CSV table of C-alpha atoms and ligand atoms in Angstrom, one decimal:
chain,number,residue,atom,x,y,z
A,1,MET,CA,-6.3,-36.3,14.6
A,2,LYS,CA,-3.4,-36.2,16.7
A,3,ASP,CA,-1.9,-33.0,18.7
A,4,THR,CA,1.4,-33.9,19.9
A,5,ALA,CA,4.2,-32.2,22.0
A,6,LYS,CA,6.0,-31.5,19.0
A,7,HIS,CA,3.3,-29.9,17.2
A,8,GLN,CA,2.8,-27.8,20.5
A,9,GLY,CA,6.7,-27.1,20.3
A,10,LEU,CA,6.4,-26.0,16.3
A,11,ARG,CA,3.4,-23.6,17.3
A,12,ASN,CA,5.6,-21.9,20.0
A,13,GLN,CA,8.0,-21.4,17.4
A,14,LEU,CA,5.6,-20.1,14.6
A,15,ALA,CA,4.3,-17.5,17.2
A,16,ALA,CA,7.7,-16.4,18.0
A,17,VAL,CA,8.3,-15.8,14.1
A,18,LEU,CA,5.1,-13.8,13.9
A,19,GLU,CA,6.4,-11.7,17.1
A,20,LYS,CA,9.5,-11.2,15.3
A,21,LYS,CA,7.4,-10.0,12.2
A,22,GLY,CA,5.7,-7.3,14.2
A,23,ILE,CA,2.6,-9.1,15.8
A,24,THR,CA,2.3,-7.7,19.3
A,25,ASP,CA,-1.4,-8.5,20.4
A,26,LYS,CA,-0.6,-11.1,23.0
A,27,ASN,CA,-4.1,-12.6,22.4
A,28,VAL,CA,-3.5,-13.2,18.8
A,29,LEU,CA,-0.2,-14.9,19.9
A,30,GLN,CA,-1.8,-17.1,22.3
A,31,ALA,CA,-4.2,-18.1,19.9
A,32,ILE,CA,-1.6,-18.9,17.3
A,33,LYS,CA,0.0,-21.1,20.1
A,34,LYS,CA,-3.4,-22.9,20.9
A,35,VAL,CA,-4.7,-23.7,17.7
A,36,PRO,CA,-3.7,-26.8,15.9
A,37,ARG,CA,-3.1,-25.7,12.2
A,38,HIS,CA,-1.9,-29.0,11.2
A,39,LEU,CA,-5.5,-30.5,11.7
A,40,PHE,CA,-6.8,-27.8,9.2
A,41,LEU,CA,-4.7,-29.0,6.3
A,42,ASN,CA,-4.7,-32.0,4.2
A,43,SER,CA,-2.4,-34.5,5.6
A,44,SER,CA,0.0,-34.2,2.9
A,45,PHE,CA,1.1,-31.0,4.2
A,46,GLU,CA,1.1,-31.7,7.7
A,47,ASP,CA,4.9,-31.4,8.2
A,48,TYR,CA,4.8,-27.8,7.0
A,49,ALA,CA,1.6,-26.5,8.6
A,50,TYR,CA,3.6,-24.5,11.1
A,51,GLN,CA,5.7,-22.6,8.5
A,52,ASP,CA,4.6,-19.4,7.6
A,53,LYS,CA,2.9,-20.2,4.5
A,54,ALA,CA,-0.6,-20.5,2.7
A,55,PHE,CA,-1.6,-23.7,1.4
A,56,PRO,CA,-4.3,-25.1,-0.8
A,57,ILE,CA,-7.4,-26.4,1.0
A,58,GLY,CA,-9.6,-27.8,-2.1
A,59,ALA,CA,-12.2,-26.2,-4.3
A,60,GLY,CA,-9.5,-23.8,-5.6
A,61,GLN,CA,-9.0,-22.1,-2.2
A,62,THR,CA,-6.2,-21.6,0.2
A,63,ILE,CA,-5.6,-21.4,4.0
A,64,SER,CA,-4.0,-17.9,4.4
A,65,GLN,CA,-0.6,-17.6,5.6
A,66,PRO,CA,-0.2,-17.4,9.5
A,67,TYR,CA,1.3,-13.9,9.3
A,68,THR,CA,-1.8,-12.8,7.3
A,69,VAL,CA,-4.4,-14.7,9.6
A,70,ALA,CA,-2.5,-12.8,12.6
A,71,PHE,CA,-2.2,-9.5,11.4
A,72,GLN,CA,-5.7,-9.3,10.4
A,73,SER,CA,-6.7,-10.5,13.9
A,74,GLN,CA,-4.8,-7.8,15.4
A,75,LEU,CA,-6.3,-5.1,13.6
A,76,LEU,CA,-9.8,-6.4,14.7
A,77,GLU,CA,-8.8,-5.7,18.3
A,78,VAL,CA,-10.9,-8.2,19.7
A,79,GLU,CA,-12.2,-8.6,23.0
A,80,LYS,CA,-13.8,-11.4,25.0
A,81,GLY,CA,-17.4,-11.5,23.8
A,82,HIS,CA,-17.1,-9.6,20.9
A,83,GLN,CA,-19.3,-10.5,18.2
A,84,VAL,CA,-17.1,-10.9,14.8
A,85,LEU,CA,-18.4,-11.8,11.6
A,86,GLU,CA,-16.0,-13.4,9.2
A,87,ILE,CA,-16.4,-13.8,5.3
A,88,GLY,CA,-14.8,-16.7,3.7
A,89,THR,CA,-14.6,-19.6,6.4
A,90,GLY,CA,-12.5,-21.6,4.0
A,91,SER,CA,-10.7,-24.3,6.3
A,92,GLY,CA,-11.9,-22.6,9.6
A,93,TYR,CA,-8.6,-21.9,10.9
A,94,GLN,CA,-9.0,-18.2,11.0
A,95,THR,CA,-12.4,-18.8,12.7
A,96,ALA,CA,-10.7,-21.1,15.4
A,97,VAL,CA,-8.1,-18.4,15.9
A,98,LEU,CA,-11.1,-15.9,16.5
A,99,CYS,CA,-12.7,-18.3,18.9
A,100,ALA,CA,-9.5,-18.8,20.7
A,101,MET,CA,-9.5,-15.1,21.1
A,102,GLY,CA,-12.7,-15.1,22.8
A,103,ALA,CA,-14.9,-14.0,20.2
A,104,LYS,CA,-18.6,-15.0,19.2
A,105,VAL,CA,-17.9,-15.7,15.6
A,106,PHE,CA,-20.4,-16.0,12.9
A,107,SER,CA,-18.8,-17.2,9.6
A,108,ILE,CA,-20.1,-17.5,5.8
A,109,GLU,CA,-18.8,-19.7,3.4
A,110,ARG,CA,-19.9,-19.5,-0.5
A,111,GLN,CA,-18.6,-23.1,-1.5
A,112,ASN,CA,-20.6,-25.9,-0.4
A,113,GLU,CA,-18.0,-28.4,-0.2
A,114,LEU,CA,-15.8,-26.3,2.3
A,115,PHE,CA,-18.4,-25.4,4.1
A,116,LYS,CA,-19.6,-29.0,4.7
A,117,SER,CA,-16.3,-30.1,5.6
A,118,THR,CA,-15.1,-27.2,7.8
A,119,SER,CA,-18.8,-27.6,9.8
A,120,LEU,CA,-17.8,-31.3,10.4
A,121,LEU,CA,-14.1,-30.5,11.4
A,122,LEU,CA,-14.7,-27.7,14.0
A,123,PRO,CA,-16.6,-29.5,16.5
A,124,LYS,CA,-14.5,-32.3,16.2
A,125,LEU,CA,-11.8,-30.2,17.5
A,126,GLY,CA,-14.1,-28.8,20.4
A,127,ILE,CA,-14.3,-25.4,18.6
A,128,ARG,CA,-17.9,-23.7,18.7
A,129,PRO,CA,-18.4,-20.7,16.4
A,130,LYS,CA,-21.8,-19.1,17.0
A,131,LEU,CA,-22.7,-19.6,13.5
A,132,LEU,CA,-21.5,-21.3,10.4
A,133,MET,CA,-23.4,-20.3,7.1
A,134,PHE,CA,-23.6,-21.3,3.5
A,135,GLY,CA,-24.1,-18.1,1.6
A,136,ASP,CA,-22.9,-15.1,0.1
A,137,GLY,CA,-20.7,-12.9,2.3
A,138,TYR,CA,-21.4,-9.8,0.1
A,139,LYS,CA,-24.6,-9.7,1.7
A,140,GLY,CA,-23.0,-10.0,5.1
A,141,LEU,CA,-25.8,-11.4,7.9
A,142,PRO,CA,-28.3,-8.8,8.7
A,143,ASN,CA,-30.3,-10.9,11.3
A,144,ASP,CA,-27.0,-10.9,13.5
A,145,ALA,CA,-25.9,-7.5,13.1
A,146,PRO,CA,-24.4,-5.1,14.3
A,147,PHE,CA,-21.0,-6.5,14.9
A,148,ASP,CA,-18.0,-5.4,16.7
A,149,SER,CA,-15.8,-6.2,14.0
A,150,ILE,CA,-15.9,-7.8,10.4
A,151,ILE,CA,-12.9,-9.7,8.7
A,152,VAL,CA,-13.0,-10.5,5.1
A,153,THR,CA,-10.4,-13.3,4.0
A,154,ALA,CA,-10.7,-13.1,0.3
A,155,GLY,CA,-9.5,-10.1,-2.1
A,156,ALA,CA,-12.7,-7.7,-2.7
A,157,PRO,CA,-12.9,-5.9,-5.6
A,158,MET,CA,-14.7,-3.0,-3.7
A,159,ILE,CA,-15.9,-2.6,-0.1
A,160,PRO,CA,-19.2,-4.0,0.3
A,161,ASN,CA,-21.9,-1.3,1.7
A,162,PRO,CA,-23.9,-3.8,3.7
A,163,LEU,CA,-20.6,-4.8,5.4
A,164,LEU,CA,-19.9,-1.2,6.6
A,165,ALA,CA,-23.8,-0.8,7.5
A,166,GLN,CA,-23.6,-3.9,9.7
A,167,LEU,CA,-20.8,-2.4,12.1
A,168,LYS,CA,-21.5,-1.3,15.4
A,169,ILE,CA,-20.5,2.6,16.1
A,170,GLY,CA,-16.7,2.3,16.7
A,171,GLY,CA,-16.6,-1.1,14.7
A,172,ARG,CA,-13.9,-2.3,12.8
A,173,LEU,CA,-14.0,-3.6,9.2
A,174,VAL,CA,-10.7,-5.3,8.1
A,175,ILE,CA,-10.6,-6.3,4.3
A,176,PRO,CA,-8.1,-6.7,1.4
A,177,VAL,CA,-9.4,-4.3,-1.3
A,178,GLY,CA,-8.3,-4.5,-4.9
A,179,GLU,CA,-7.5,-7.3,-7.7
A,180,ASP,CA,-3.7,-8.6,-7.1
A,181,PRO,CA,-2.3,-7.6,-4.8
A,182,GLN,CA,-4.8,-6.5,-2.4
A,183,ILE,CA,-4.2,-3.5,0.1
A,184,MET,CA,-5.2,-4.5,3.5
A,185,THR,CA,-8.0,-2.0,4.6
A,186,LEU,CA,-9.0,-0.9,7.9
A,187,LEU,CA,-12.7,1.0,8.4
A,188,ILE,CA,-13.4,2.1,11.7
A,189,ARG,CA,-17.1,3.3,12.1
A,190,LYS,CA,-17.2,6.8,13.7
A,191,ASN,CA,-20.8,7.5,13.3
A,192,GLU,CA,-24.2,6.7,11.4
A,193,THR,CA,-22.6,8.1,8.2
A,194,GLN,CA,-18.7,8.3,8.7
A,195,PHE,CA,-16.0,5.9,8.5
A,196,GLU,CA,-12.3,6.4,9.0
A,197,LYS,CA,-9.8,4.4,6.8
A,198,HIS,CA,-6.4,2.9,7.4
A,199,GLU,CA,-4.1,1.0,4.8
A,200,PHE,CA,-1.5,-1.2,5.7
A,201,GLY,CA,0.4,-2.5,2.9
A,202,GLU,CA,0.0,-5.4,0.1
A,203,PHE,CA,-1.3,-8.9,0.6
A,204,ARG,CA,-2.4,-11.7,-1.8
A,205,PHE,CA,-5.8,-13.4,-1.3
A,206,VAL,CA,-8.2,-15.8,-3.4
A,207,PRO,CA,-10.8,-13.5,-5.0
A,208,LEU,CA,-14.1,-12.8,-3.1
A,209,LEU,CA,-16.6,-14.0,-5.4
A,210,GLU,CA,-19.6,-12.4,-6.3
A,211,ASN,CA,-23.0,-14.0,-6.1
A,212,LYS,CA,-22.9,-17.3,-7.7
A,213,ASN,CA,-24.8,-19.8,-5.3
B,301,LIG,N1,-10.5,-17.7,6.4
B,301,LIG,C1,-10.0,-18.9,5.6
B,301,LIG,C2,-9.2,-18.5,4.3
B,301,LIG,C3,-10.1,-18.8,3.0
B,301,LIG,S1,-9.8,-18.5,1.5
B,301,LIG,C4,-9.1,-19.9,6.2
B,301,LIG,O1,-8.6,-19.5,7.3
B,301,LIG,O2,-8.5,-20.9,5.8
B,301,LIG,C5,-11.1,-17.5,1.1
B,301,LIG,C6,-12.3,-17.9,1.4
B,301,LIG,O3,-13.7,-17.0,1.0
B,301,LIG,C7,-12.5,-19.3,0.4
B,301,LIG,O4,-13.0,-20.5,1.1
B,301,LIG,C8,-14.0,-18.8,-0.6
B,301,LIG,O5,-14.7,-19.9,-1.0
B,301,LIG,C9,-14.4,-17.9,0.2
B,301,LIG,N2,-15.4,-16.8,-0.5
B,301,LIG,C10,-15.1,-16.3,-1.5
B,301,LIG,N3,-16.2,-15.5,-2.0
B,301,LIG,C11,-17.1,-15.6,-0.8
B,301,LIG,C12,-18.3,-14.9,-0.8
B,301,LIG,N4,-18.8,-14.0,-1.5
B,301,LIG,N5,-18.9,-15.2,0.5
B,301,LIG,C13,-18.3,-15.9,1.3
B,301,LIG,N6,-17.2,-16.6,1.2
B,301,LIG,C14,-16.7,-16.3,0.0
């Protein structure tokens, strides 16, 4: 588990690439420079960890492309101390980026193998989300709601109502919606019953899986 000056250099380059691609939130770019993505990947991918690409992480899942992580993180408009719910912990990389941005992160994963390995990895790297949970993200986390923002990191066939219900007024849900590809969608809660919707083009995610625990 080594993080060297070479890795730091590659991270700085990756942040510059993402900035060129349109990421402007300094807090996001700082987090990309800080989080050692190579330690979230199988060591056979280590040399490629700072390319702007997705990679397999086991259990048929993928670590999202850095641009996608940065794009979703930017849409969340994270401020220090925000309560953020993530659906699809996966490798824990997105979780780590949100923690580096100063969020209190709650994250749910439905594949037990990934839940276990990521629960061991994050503390080893000194990364401390508020809660990692094994369970079904469609239901959200009613006991810890409401959240300042919610990020879904798998492709959702539809927008789960429990997630909308768990947003604060003014809160933001960032979710890729559709089969393949998905449309990146932002919903902002205006009041008890109304949500403003914005769409941001096509992305490709592994599917958000229903209730098979
Ligand atoms: N944020 C992750 C991306 C992982 S890919 C990262 O940075 O690595 C999406 C993840 O969503 C997978 O790990 C998959 O197992 C998980 N997932 C799929 N359906 C889910 C559900 N209903 N609830 C919680 N997690 C789910």
